[in-house]
Coordinates of C-alpha atoms and ligand atoms in Angstrom, one line a residue:
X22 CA 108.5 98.0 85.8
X23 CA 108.2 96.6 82.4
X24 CA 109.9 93.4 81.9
X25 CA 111.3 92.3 78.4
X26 CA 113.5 89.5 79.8
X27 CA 117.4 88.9 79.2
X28 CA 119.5 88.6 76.7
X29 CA 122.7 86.3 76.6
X30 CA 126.4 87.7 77.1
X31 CA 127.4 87.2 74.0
X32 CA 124.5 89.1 72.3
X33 CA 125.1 92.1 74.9
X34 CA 128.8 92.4 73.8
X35 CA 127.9 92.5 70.4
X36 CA 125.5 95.1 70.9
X37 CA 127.2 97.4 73.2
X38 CA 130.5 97.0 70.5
X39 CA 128.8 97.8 67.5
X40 CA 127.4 100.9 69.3
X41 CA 130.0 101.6 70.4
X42 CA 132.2 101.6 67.3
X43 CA 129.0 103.6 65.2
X44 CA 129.3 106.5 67.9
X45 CA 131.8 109.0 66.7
X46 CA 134.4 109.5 69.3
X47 CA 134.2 113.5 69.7
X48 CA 130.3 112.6 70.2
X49 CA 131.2 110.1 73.1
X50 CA 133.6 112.7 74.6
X51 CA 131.4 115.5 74.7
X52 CA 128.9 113.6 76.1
X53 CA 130.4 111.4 78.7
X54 CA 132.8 114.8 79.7
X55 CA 131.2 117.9 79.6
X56 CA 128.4 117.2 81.9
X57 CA 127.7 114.7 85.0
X58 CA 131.3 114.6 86.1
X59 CA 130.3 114.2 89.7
X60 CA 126.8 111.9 90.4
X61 CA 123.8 114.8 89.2
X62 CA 122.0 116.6 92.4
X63 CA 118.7 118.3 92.4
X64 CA 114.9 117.4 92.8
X65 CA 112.7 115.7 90.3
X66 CA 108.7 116.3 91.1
X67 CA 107.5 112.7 90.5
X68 CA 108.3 111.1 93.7
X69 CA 106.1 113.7 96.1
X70 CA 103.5 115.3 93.0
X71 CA 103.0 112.2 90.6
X72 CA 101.3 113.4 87.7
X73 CA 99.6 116.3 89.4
X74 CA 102.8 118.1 89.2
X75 CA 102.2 121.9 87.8
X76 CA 104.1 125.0 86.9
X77 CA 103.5 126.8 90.1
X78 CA 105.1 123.2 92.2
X79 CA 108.2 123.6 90.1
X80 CA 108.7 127.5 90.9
X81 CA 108.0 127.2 94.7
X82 CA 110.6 123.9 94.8
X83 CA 112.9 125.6 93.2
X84 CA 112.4 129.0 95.7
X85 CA 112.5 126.4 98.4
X86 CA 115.6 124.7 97.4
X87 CA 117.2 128.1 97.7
X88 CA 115.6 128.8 100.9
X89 CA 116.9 125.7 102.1
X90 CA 119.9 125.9 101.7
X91 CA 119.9 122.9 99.2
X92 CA 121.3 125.1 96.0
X93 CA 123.9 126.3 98.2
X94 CA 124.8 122.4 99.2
X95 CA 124.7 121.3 95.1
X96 CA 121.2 120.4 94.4
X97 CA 121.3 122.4 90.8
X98 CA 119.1 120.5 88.6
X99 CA 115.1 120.8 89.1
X100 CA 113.2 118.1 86.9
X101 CA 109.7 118.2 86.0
X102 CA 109.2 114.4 85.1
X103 CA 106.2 113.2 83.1
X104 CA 102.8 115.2 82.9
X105 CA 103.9 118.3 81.5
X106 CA 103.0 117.3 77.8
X107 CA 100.2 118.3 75.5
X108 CA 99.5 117.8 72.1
X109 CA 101.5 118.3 69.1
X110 CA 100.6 121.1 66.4
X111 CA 100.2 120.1 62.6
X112 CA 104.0 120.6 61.6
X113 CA 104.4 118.2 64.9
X114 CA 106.0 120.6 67.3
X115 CA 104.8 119.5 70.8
X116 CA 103.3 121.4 73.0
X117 CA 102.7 121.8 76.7
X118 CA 99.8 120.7 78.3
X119 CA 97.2 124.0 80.7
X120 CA 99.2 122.5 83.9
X121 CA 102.7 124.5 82.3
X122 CA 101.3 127.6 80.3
X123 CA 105.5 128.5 79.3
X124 CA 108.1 126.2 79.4
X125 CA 110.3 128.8 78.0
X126 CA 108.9 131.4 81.1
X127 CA 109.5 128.4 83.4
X128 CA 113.2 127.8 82.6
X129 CA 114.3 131.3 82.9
X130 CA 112.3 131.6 86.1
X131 CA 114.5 128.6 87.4
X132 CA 117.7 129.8 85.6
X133 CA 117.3 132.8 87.6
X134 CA 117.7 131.5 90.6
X135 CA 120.7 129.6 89.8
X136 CA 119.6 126.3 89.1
X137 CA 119.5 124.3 86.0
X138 CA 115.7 123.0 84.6
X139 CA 115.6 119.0 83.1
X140 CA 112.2 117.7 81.9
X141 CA 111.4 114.1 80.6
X142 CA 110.0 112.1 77.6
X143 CA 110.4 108.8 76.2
X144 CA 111.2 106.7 72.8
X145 CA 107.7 105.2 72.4
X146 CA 104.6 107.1 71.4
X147 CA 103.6 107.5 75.1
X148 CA 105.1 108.3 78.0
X149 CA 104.5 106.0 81.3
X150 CA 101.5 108.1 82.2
X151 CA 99.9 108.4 78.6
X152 CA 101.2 111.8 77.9
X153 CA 103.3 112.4 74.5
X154 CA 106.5 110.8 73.7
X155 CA 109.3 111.6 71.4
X156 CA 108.7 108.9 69.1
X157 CA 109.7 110.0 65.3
X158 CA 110.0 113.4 66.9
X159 CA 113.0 113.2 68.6
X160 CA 115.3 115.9 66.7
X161 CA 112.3 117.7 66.7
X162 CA 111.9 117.5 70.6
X163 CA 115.4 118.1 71.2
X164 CA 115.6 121.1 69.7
X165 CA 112.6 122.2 71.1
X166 CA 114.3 121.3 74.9
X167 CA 117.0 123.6 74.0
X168 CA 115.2 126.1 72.9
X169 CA 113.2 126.0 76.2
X170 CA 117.2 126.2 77.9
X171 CA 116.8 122.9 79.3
X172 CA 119.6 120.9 81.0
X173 CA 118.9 117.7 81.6
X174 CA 116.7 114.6 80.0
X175 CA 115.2 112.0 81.6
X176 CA 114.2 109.3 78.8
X177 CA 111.8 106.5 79.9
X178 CA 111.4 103.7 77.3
X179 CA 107.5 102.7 78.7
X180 CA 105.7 102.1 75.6
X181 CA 108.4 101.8 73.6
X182 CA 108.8 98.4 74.5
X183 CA 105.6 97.3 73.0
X184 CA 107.0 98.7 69.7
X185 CA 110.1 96.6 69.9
X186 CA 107.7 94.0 71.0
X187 CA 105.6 94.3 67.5
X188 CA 108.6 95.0 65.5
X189 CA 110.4 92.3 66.4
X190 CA 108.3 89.5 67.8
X191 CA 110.0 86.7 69.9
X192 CA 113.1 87.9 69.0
X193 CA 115.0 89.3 72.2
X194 CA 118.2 90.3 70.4
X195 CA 116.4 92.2 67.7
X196 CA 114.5 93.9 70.8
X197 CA 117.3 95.1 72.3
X198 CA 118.8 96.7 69.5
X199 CA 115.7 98.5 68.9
X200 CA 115.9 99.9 72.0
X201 CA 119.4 100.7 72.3
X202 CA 118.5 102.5 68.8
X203 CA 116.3 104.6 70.6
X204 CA 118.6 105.8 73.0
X205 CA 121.2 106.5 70.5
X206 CA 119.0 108.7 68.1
X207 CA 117.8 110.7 70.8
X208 CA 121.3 110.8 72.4
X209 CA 122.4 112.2 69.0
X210 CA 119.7 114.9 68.8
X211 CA 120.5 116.3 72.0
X212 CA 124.0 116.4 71.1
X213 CA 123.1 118.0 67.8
X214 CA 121.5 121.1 69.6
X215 CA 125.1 122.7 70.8
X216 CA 123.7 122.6 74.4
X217 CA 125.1 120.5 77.3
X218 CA 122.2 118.2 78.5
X219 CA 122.6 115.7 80.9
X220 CA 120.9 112.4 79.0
X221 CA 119.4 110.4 82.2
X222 CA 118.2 106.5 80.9
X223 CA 114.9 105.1 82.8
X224 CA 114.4 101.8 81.4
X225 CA 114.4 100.1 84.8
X226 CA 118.2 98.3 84.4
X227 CA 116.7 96.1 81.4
X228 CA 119.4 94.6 79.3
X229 CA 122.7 95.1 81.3
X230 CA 121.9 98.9 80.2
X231 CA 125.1 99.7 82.4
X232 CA 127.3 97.5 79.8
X233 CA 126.2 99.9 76.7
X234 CA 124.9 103.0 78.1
X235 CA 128.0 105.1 78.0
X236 CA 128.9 104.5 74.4
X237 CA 125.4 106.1 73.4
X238 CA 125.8 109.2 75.3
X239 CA 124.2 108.2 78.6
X240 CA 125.4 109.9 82.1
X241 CA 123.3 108.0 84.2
X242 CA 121.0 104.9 83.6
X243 CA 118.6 103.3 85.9
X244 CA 119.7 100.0 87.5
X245 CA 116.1 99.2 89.3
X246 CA 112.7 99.2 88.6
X247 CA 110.5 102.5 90.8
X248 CA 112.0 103.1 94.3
X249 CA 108.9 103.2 96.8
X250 CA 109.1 105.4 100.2
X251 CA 109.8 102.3 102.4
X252 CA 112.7 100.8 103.6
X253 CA 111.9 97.3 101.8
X254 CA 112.0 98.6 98.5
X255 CA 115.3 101.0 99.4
X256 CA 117.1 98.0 100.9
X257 CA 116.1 95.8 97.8
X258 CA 117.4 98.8 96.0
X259 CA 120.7 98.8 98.1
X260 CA 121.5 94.9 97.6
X261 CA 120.8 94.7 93.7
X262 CA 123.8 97.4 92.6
X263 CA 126.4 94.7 94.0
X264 CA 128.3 94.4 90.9
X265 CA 127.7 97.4 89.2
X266 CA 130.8 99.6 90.6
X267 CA 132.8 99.1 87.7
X268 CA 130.7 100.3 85.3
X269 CA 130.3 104.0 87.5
X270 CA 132.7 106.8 87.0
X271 CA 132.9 110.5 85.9
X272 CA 130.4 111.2 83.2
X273 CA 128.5 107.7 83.7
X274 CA 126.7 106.8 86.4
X275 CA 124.9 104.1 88.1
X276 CA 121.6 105.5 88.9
X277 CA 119.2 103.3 91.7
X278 CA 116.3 105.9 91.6
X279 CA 115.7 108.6 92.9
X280 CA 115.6 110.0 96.8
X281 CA 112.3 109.0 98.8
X282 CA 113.9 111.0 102.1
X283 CA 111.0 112.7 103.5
X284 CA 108.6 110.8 101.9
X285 CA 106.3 108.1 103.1
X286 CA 106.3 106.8 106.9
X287 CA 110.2 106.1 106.2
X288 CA 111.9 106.6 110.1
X289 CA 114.1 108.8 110.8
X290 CA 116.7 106.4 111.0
X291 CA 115.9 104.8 107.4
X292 CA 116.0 108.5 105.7
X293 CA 119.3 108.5 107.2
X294 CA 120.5 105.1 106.0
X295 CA 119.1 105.8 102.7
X296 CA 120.9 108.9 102.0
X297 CA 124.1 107.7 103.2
X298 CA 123.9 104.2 100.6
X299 CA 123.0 106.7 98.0
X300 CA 125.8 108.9 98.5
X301 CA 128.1 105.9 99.3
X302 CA 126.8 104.2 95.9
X303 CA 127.7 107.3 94.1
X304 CA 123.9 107.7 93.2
X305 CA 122.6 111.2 91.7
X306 CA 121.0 112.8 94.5
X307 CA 117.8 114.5 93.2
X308 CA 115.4 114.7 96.1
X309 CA 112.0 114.3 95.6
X310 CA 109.9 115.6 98.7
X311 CA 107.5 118.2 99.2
X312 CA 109.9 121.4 99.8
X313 CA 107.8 123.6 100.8
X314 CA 106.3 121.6 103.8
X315 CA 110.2 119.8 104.3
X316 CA 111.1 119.4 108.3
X317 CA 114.1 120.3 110.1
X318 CA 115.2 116.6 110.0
X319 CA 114.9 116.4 106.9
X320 CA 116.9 119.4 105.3
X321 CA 119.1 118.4 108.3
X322 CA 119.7 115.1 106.4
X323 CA 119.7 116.2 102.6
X324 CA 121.8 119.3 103.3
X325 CA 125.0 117.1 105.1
X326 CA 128.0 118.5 103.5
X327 CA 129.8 115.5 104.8
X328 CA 127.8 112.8 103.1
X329 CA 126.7 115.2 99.6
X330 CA 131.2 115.3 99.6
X331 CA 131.2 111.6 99.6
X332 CA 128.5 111.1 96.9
X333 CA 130.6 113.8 95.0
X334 CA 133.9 112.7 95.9
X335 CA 136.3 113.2 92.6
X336 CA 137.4 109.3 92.5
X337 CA 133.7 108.7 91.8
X338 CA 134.2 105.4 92.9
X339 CA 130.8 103.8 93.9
X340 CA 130.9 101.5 97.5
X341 CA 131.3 97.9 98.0
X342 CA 129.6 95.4 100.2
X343 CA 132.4 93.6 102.1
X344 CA 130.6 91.7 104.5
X345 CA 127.6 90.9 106.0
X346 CA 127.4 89.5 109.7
X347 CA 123.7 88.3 110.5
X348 CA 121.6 91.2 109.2
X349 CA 124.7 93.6 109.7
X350 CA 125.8 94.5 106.2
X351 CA 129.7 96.3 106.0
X352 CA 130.4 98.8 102.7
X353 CA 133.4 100.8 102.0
X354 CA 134.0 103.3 99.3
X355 CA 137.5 104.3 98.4
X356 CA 137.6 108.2 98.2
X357 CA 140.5 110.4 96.9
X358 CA 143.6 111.3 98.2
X359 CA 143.6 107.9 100.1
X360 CA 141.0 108.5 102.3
X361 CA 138.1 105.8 102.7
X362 CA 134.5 105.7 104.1
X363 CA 133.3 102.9 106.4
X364 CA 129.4 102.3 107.1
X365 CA 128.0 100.0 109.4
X366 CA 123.8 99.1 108.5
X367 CA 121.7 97.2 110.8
X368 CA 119.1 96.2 108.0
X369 CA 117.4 94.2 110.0
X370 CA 114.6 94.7 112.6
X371 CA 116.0 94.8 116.0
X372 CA 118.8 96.5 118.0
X373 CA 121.9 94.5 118.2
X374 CA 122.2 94.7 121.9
X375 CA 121.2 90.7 122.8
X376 CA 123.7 89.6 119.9
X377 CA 126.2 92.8 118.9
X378 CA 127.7 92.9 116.3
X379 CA 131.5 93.7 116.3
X380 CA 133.8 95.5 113.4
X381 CA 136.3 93.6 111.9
X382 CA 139.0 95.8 110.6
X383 CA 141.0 93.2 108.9
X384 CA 137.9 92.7 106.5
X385 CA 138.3 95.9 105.4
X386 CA 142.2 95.7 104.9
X387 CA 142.3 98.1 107.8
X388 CA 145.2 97.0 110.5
X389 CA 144.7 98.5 114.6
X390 CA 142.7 101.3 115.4
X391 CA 141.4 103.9 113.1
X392 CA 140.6 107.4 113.7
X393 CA 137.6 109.2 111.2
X394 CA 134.5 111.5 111.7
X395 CA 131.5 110.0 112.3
X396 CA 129.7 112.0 109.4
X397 CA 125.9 111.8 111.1
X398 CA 127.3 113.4 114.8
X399 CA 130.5 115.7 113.6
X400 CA 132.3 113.5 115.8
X401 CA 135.8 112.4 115.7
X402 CA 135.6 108.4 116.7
X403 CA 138.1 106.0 116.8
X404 CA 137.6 102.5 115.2
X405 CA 139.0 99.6 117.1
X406 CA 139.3 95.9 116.2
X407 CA 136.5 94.2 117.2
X408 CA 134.5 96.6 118.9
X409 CA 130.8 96.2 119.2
X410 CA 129.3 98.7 117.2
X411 CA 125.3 98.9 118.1
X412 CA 122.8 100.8 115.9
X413 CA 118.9 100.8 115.7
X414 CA 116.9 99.1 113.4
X415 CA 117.6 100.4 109.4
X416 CA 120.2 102.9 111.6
X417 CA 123.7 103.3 109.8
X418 CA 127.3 104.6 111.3
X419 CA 129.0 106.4 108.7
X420 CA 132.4 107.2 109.0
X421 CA 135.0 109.1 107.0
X422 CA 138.6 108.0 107.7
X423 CA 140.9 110.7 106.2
X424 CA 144.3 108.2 106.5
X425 CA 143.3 104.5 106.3
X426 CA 145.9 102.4 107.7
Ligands
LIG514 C1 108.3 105.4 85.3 C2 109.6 105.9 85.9 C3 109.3 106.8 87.0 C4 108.5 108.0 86.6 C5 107.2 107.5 85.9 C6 106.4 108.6 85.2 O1 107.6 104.6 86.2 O2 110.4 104.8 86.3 O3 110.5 107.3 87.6 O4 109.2 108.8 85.7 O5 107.5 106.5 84.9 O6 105.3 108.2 84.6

């Protein structure tokens, strides 16, 4: 993660209005309306392939996630992130590199089966992994995305903060607005091609990006620096969006990284966990695991049409942290039609069984027993006051209580 430090309040709400008041309003509405209304699903290659990511990866992922099931379950949108760019021609059209011989090929291919294509580039020369960005090109490259037919944009400022570090030396404020410039002109050339595009902002949660994000077009924005494939990095993940829910809605989202389930030595228990704080965070889900070689566990986990319905739920309300007891951490997320859902995570290292930890309803503004479906068993369960409630290490009880009282 690239750090280009903070920025006072005063200079963020100055920022985010001005932006906000230069960004015609039909231009907001399509943008923060037509796509993204629910959290973005689907798979993005750089978590599992890296940079060795190839045309052929992208067409069997997206034949597995229709094998899988996972189509069928809302994982629509398969991303090639960075690696796919070659050079540009003399009239500066960009082109892709021998690892994708035809984008255009490549997006019908994955139209065909039903699912929606996104790719990535960046505001600075280069991309995080040296490849071509869309600096000075970006109407250019936009046009060029929608002539491909692709659907979503995942824009990663990288070496674009080296510019705003040269053009505006020691001078945070000026920095910012560079970059928040960035974001806007390319937000403006996607909209200027006609075709929905879902505009995804990776520039690691810099900058209170949440405070001025939507009012340049963006439907989700990274709040984190890189998720990694084990559970410290996850749970690090998990405790920084405290704070963010009000900033998360239809259209706009709060977006801690993408999925590592399946990846790395990550237990069984922790892909769980994982999966259920994104969905109760209101995250995108875009997987990011090797599909073809996926066990049963595994699709058992992404494929929950319990948990995918409360990451999707229509209130798109994003989970709070009400308490913690010891290492026992207690979220809620407000769903619609009244309903609520409860998880319990034991973050830390042991099984509670020497020192248990008990629910306390009233926390929750819950009063006498409750009766949900434990989402991870199928099971109907009744939640009583005080009752000791005992889960494995980095284990989570996720339940979905249709009538709070
Ligand atoms: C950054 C992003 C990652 C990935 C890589 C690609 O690190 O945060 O998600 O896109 O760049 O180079």
């Amino acid at each position: 993660m690239r750090s280009l430090g903070s920025l006072s309040v005063a200079v963020l709400a100055f920022a985010s209005l001005a932006f906000a008041a230069s960004t015609p309003a039909a231009a907001q509405t399509q943008s923060t309306s037509a796509v993204a209304q629910t959290p973005p699903m689907g798979w993005n290659s750089w978590n599992f392939f890296f940079g060795k990511v190839t045309d052929k990866d992208i067409r069997d992922s997206a034949d597995q996630i229709v094998a899988t099931g996972m189509r069928d379950a809302g994982y629509v949108y398969v991303n090639i992130d960075d690696t796919w760019e070659g050079d540009r021609d003399a009239s500066g059209v960009l082109h892709t590199n021998a690892k994708f011989p035809d984008m255009k090929a490549l997006a019908d291919y994955v139209h065909s089966k039903g699912l929606k294509l996104g790719i990535y580039s960046g505001p600075g020369p280069k991309t995080c992994a040296g490849y071509a960005g869309s600096l000075d090109h970006e109407v250019q490259d936009a046009q060029l995305y929608a002539s491909w037919g692709v659907d979503y944009l995942k824009y990663d400022l990288c070496s674009y903060g080296t510019n705003m570090a040269t053009l505006a030396p020691n001078d945070k404020a000026a920095q910012m607005r560079l970059m928040i410039a960035a974001y806007d002109k390319m937000g403006k050339a996607l909209r200027a091609t006609g075709r929905p595009i879902v505009y995804s902002f990776c520039q690691y949660g810099m900058d209170a990006v949440w405070e001025w994000a939507p009012a340049i077009g963006g439907n989700l924005w990274r709040t984190t620096g890189d998720v990694q494939p084990n559970w410290g990095s996850i749970y690090a993940i998990i405790s920084q969006q405290e704070g963010l829910r009000k900033y998360s809605g239809p259209g706009h989202w709060n977006d801690p990284d993408m999925l590592e389930v399946g990846n790395g030595k990550l237990t069984l228990a922790e892909n769980r966990a994982h999966f259920t704080m994104w969905a109760m965070l209101a995250a995108p889900l875009l997987a990011g695991n090797d599909l073809p070689n996926m066990k049963p566990e595994i699709k058992d986990i992404l494929t929950n049409r319990d948990v995918i319905a409360i990451d999707q739920d229509k209130l798109g309300q994003q989970a709070s942290r009400i308490y913690s007891d010891g290492e026992v951490d207690v979220w809620t997320r407000p769903l619609a039609g009244g309903a609520m859902a409860v998880v319990v995570l034991n973050a830390g290292h042991d099984r509670y069984s020497t020192h248990p930890f008990h629910l306390d309803l009233a926390k929750l503004g819950l009063h006498g027993t409750q009766t949900g479906k434990d989402l991870w068993t199928g099971k109907t369960v009744e939640l009583t006051d005080n009752m000791p409630i005992e889960l494995v290490s980095h284990d989570v009880l996720l339940v979905r209580i249709a009538a709070p009282k």
